[in-house]
XYZ file of C-alpha atoms in Angstrom:
330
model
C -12.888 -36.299 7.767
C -12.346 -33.022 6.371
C -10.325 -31.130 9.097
C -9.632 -27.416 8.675
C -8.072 -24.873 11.021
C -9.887 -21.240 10.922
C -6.784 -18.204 11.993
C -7.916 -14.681 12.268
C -4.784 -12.902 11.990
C -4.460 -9.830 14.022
C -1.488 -7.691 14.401
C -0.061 -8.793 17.300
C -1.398 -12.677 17.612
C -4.291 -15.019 15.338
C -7.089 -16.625 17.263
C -7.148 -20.600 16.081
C -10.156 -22.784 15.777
C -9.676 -26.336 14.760
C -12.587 -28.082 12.808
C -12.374 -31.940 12.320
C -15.704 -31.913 9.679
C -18.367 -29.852 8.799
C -20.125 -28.767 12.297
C -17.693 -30.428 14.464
C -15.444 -28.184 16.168
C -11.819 -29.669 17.450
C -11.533 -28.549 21.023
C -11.460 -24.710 22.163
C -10.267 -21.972 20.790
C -7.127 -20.483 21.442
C -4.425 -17.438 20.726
C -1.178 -17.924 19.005
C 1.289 -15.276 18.997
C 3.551 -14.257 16.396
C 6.719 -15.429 17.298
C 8.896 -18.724 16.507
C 7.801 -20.712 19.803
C 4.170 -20.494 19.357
C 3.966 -21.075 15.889
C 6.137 -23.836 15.869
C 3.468 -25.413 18.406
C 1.020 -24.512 16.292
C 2.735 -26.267 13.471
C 2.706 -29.747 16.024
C -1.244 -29.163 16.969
C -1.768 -28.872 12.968
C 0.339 -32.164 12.116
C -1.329 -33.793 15.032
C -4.979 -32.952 14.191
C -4.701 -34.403 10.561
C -3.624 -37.611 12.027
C -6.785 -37.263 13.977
C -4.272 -37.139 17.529
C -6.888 -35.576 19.811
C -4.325 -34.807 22.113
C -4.318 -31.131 23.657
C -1.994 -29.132 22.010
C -3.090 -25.920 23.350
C -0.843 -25.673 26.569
C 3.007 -24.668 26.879
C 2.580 -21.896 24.945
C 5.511 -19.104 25.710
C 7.300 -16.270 24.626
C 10.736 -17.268 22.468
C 12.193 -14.815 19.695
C 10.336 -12.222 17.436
C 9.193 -13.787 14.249
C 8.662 -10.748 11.936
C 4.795 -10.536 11.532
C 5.165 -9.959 7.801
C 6.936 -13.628 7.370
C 3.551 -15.371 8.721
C 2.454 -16.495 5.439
C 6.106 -17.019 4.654
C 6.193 -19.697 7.421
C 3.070 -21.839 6.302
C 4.915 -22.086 2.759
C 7.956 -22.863 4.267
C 6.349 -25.766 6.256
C 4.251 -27.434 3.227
C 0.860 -26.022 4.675
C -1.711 -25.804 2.131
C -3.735 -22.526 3.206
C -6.950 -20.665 1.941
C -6.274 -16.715 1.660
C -9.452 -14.753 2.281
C -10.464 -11.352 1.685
C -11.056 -10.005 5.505
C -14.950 -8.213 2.950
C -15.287 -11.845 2.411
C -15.206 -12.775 5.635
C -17.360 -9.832 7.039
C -20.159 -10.080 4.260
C -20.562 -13.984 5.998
C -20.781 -12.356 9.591
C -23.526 -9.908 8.307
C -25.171 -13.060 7.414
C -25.402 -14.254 10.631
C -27.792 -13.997 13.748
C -25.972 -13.276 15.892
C -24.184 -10.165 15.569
C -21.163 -10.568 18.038
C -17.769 -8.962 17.110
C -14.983 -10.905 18.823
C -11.580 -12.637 17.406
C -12.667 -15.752 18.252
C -16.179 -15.676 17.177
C -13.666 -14.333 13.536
C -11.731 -17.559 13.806
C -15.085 -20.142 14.210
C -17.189 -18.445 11.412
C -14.115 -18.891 8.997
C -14.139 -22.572 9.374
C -17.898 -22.213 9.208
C -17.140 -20.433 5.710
C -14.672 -22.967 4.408
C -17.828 -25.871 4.407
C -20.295 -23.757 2.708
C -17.814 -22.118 0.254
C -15.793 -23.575 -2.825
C -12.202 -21.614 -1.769
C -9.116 -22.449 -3.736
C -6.192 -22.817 -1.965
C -3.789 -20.372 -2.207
C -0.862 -20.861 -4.222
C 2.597 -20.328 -3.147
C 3.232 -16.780 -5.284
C 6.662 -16.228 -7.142
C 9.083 -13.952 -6.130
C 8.491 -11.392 -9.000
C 4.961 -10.956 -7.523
C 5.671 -10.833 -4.373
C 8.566 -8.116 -5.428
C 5.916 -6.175 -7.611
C 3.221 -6.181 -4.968
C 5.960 -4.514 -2.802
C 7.113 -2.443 -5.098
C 3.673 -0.685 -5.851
C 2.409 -0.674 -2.285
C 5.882 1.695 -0.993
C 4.832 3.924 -4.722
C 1.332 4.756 -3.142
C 3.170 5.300 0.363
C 5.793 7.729 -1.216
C 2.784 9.019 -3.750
C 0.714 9.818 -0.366
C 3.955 11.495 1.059
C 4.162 13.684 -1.690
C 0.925 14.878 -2.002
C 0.656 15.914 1.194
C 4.113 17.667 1.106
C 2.820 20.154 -1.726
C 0.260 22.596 0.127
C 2.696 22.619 2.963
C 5.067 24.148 0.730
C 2.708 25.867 -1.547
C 1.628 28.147 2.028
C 5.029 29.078 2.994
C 5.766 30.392 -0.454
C 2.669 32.487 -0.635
C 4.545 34.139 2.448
C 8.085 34.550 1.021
C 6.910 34.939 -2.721
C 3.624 34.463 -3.871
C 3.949 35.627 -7.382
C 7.023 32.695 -8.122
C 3.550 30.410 -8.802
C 3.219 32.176 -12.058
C 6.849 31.451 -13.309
C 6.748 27.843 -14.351
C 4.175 26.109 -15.714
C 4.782 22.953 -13.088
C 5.632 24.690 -10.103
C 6.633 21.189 -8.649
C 9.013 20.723 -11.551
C 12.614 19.997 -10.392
C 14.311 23.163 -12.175
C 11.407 25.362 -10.792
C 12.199 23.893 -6.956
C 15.694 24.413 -7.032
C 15.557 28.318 -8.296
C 13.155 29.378 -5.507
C 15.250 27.282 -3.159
C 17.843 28.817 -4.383
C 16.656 32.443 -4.850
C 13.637 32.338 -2.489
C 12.859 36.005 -2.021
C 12.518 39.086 -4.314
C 15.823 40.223 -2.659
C 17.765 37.194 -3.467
C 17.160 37.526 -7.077
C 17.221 40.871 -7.677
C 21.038 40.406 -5.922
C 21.801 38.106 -8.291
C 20.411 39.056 -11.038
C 19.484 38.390 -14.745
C 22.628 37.306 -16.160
C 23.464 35.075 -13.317
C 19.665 33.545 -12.974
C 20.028 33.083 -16.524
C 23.306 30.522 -15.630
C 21.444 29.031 -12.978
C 18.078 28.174 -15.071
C 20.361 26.458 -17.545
C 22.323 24.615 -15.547
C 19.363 23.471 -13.618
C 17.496 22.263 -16.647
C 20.933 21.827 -19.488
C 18.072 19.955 -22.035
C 16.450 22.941 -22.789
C 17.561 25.554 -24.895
C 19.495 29.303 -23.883
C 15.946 31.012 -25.623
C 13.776 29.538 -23.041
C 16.131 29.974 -20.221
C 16.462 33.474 -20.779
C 12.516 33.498 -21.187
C 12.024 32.359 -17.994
C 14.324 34.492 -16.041
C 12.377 37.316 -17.767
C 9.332 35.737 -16.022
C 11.473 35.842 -12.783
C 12.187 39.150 -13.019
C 8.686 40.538 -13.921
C 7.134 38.358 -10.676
C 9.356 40.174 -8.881
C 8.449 43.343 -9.789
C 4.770 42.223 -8.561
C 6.336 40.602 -5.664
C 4.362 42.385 -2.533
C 7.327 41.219 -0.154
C 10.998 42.306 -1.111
C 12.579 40.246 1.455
C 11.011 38.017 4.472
C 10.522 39.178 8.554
C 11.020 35.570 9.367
C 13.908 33.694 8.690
C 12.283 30.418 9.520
C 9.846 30.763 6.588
C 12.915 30.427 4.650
C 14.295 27.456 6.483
C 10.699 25.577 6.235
C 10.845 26.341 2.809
C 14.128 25.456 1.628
C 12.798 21.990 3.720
C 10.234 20.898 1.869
C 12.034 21.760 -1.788
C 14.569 19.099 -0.353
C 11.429 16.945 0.546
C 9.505 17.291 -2.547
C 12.648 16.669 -4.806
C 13.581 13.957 -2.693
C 10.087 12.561 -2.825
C 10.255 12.533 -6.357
C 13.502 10.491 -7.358
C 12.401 8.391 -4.698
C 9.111 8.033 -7.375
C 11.025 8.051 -10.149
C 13.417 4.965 -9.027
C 10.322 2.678 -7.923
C 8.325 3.302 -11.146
C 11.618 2.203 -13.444
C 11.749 -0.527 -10.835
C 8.239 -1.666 -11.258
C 7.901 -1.086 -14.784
C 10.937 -3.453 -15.549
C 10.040 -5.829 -13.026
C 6.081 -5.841 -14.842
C 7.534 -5.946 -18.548
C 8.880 -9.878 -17.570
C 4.747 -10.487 -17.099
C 2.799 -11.521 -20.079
C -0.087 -10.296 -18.565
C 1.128 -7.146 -17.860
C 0.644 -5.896 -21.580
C -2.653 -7.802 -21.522
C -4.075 -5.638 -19.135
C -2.792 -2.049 -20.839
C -4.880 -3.220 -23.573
C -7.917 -2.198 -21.265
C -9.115 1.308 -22.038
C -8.275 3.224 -19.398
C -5.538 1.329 -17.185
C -1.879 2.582 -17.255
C 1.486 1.192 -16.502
C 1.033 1.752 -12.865
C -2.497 0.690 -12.372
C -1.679 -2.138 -14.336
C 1.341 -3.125 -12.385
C -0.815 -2.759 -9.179
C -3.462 -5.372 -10.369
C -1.316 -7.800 -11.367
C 0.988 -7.303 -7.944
C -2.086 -7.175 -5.950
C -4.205 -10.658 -7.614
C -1.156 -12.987 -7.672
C -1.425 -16.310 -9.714
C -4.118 -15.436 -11.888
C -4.482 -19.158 -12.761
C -5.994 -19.898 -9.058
C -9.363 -18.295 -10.476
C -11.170 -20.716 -12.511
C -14.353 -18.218 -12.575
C -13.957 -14.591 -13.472
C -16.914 -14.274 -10.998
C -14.020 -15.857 -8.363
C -11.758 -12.994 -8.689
C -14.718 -10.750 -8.816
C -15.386 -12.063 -5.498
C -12.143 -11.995 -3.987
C -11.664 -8.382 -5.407
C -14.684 -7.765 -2.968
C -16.408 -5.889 -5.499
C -19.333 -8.157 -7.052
C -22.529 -6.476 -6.407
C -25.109 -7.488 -3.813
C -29.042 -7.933 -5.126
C -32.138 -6.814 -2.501
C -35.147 -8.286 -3.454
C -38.320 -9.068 -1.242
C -41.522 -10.341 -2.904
C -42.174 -8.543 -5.926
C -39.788 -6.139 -4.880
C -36.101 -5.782 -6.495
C -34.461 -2.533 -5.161
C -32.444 -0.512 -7.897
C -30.316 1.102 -5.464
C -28.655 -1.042 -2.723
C -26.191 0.894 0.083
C -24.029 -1.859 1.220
């Protein structure tokens, strides 16, 4: 026998289909919750079904305590399980392949034992913790990355309301020493109170690297986008509050950014590949930290075609008679 058991993993609970050999399926289907109970039954039904026990193990299945959803995986390595990781394209290309076109979880959990007999899969292997720390890592970057983004325009309106003409000033309007003068001088008003001599103090202590010849040149450049300014002060006081908000955002945002790129960067110099993969025209530090996060062992691939594959990215060919299409919409 070659018994496998097919889980489609959902958020809240996997749908589990038992297969002793190739087209015989082991009983019913059946749901599994996430939590300690029901996966520890699950971990008996398994254990029975290699010994070829066909004893129902579907019933008695209750509620316990929680078992964080993101220690699933976790679980199977902790209990010796040897398990195939599939991309879910992988999975849905096979589907498309079918006849019948039926979208249901457990329909998910039969055609991946279906898939397992027809495919050559290697198992996955149990990553180390530097990958698993890396992959991480670089997901919360794009998270924070995302954050920011979206963070800008909201702040770039609010200042065309207070004081359009600041834009002008610095050459990176998102640069820290430009964010904290206009948070701290955020209307015409509020510099001209201040003024030169005192902005001067303020751009240098802001930004000490630079020298007391460019400070002064920008407070010059202050001063003149003032004079263009077409609002002295602001009617609404909240317009200052929103915008003194997201200067704390964005410049919280980006330590935040800085921190997790000196994390990942350190973390990805300990990876011989890691300089491999920079050698590639075109990929960076961070996109090259994200590949390597994101594949794992490298050495479970014995095909670049594999990884190809499991990247879901190898292209599809539509042919019919004499026919080979040069465009193909997948």
């Amino acid at each position: 026998m070659n018994p496998i058991v097919g889980l489609d993993v959902a958020k809240g609970e996997s749908q589990v289909q038992a297969f002793l050999d190739q087209s015989k399926p082991y009983g019913k289907r059946f749901s599994m919750k996430h939590i300690k109970e029901e996966l520890d039954h699950f971990l008996g039904f398994f254990r029975r079904d290699r010994r070829g026990d066909r004893e129902n193990a579907y019933d008695h299945f209750r509620s316990y305590r929680a078992l964080p959803f993101s220690r699933y995986s976790k679980y199977l390595e902790e209990q010796g399980i040897l398990y195939i990781l599939l991309n879910p394209i992988i999975s849905y290309q096979a589907k498309k392949s079918s006849l019948r076109k039926v979208k249901t979880d457990a329909i998910d959990a039969y055609q991946l034992c279906v898939l397992y007999y027809k495919e050559d899969f290697e198992p996955h292997k149990i990553r180390g913790i530097q990958l698993l720390d890396l992959r991480n890592l670089s997901r919360q970057q794009e998270i924070v990355s995302n954050m920011y983004v979206e963070a800008k325009p909201q702040f770039h309106t609010i200042l065309d309301q207070v004081f359009p003409e600041y834009r002008k000033v610095f050459g990176d309007l998102y640069s820290r020493v430009s964010l904290l003068i206009v948070k701290k001088y955020p209307t015409s008003e509020a510099v001209l109170t201040a003024g030169e001599s005192k902005l001067a103090e303020r751009v240098m202590e802001f930004c000490p690297n630079r020298s007391g010849q460019w400070a002064w040149g920008k407070t010059k450049k202050i001063m003149d986008s003032v004079s263009r300014n077409p609002f002295r002060t602001s009617m609404y006081q909240s317009h200052i509050f929103n915008l003194r908000m997201y200067i704390e955002l964005l410049l919280h945002y980006q330590g935040q950014l800085s921190d997790l790129e000196d994390r990942i960067v350190a973390l990805a110099n300990e990876m011989e590949e890691y300089k491999i993969i920079q050698s590639i025209p075109g990929i960076g530090e961070k996109i090259a930290a994200t590949i390597i996060s994101e594949i794992g062992e490298i050495d479970r691939f014995n095909h670049s075609k594999k990884l190809v594959a499991f990247a879901g990215v190898d292209p599809s060919v539509h042919s019919s008679g004499k026919f080979t299409a040069t465009i193909n919409l997948v």
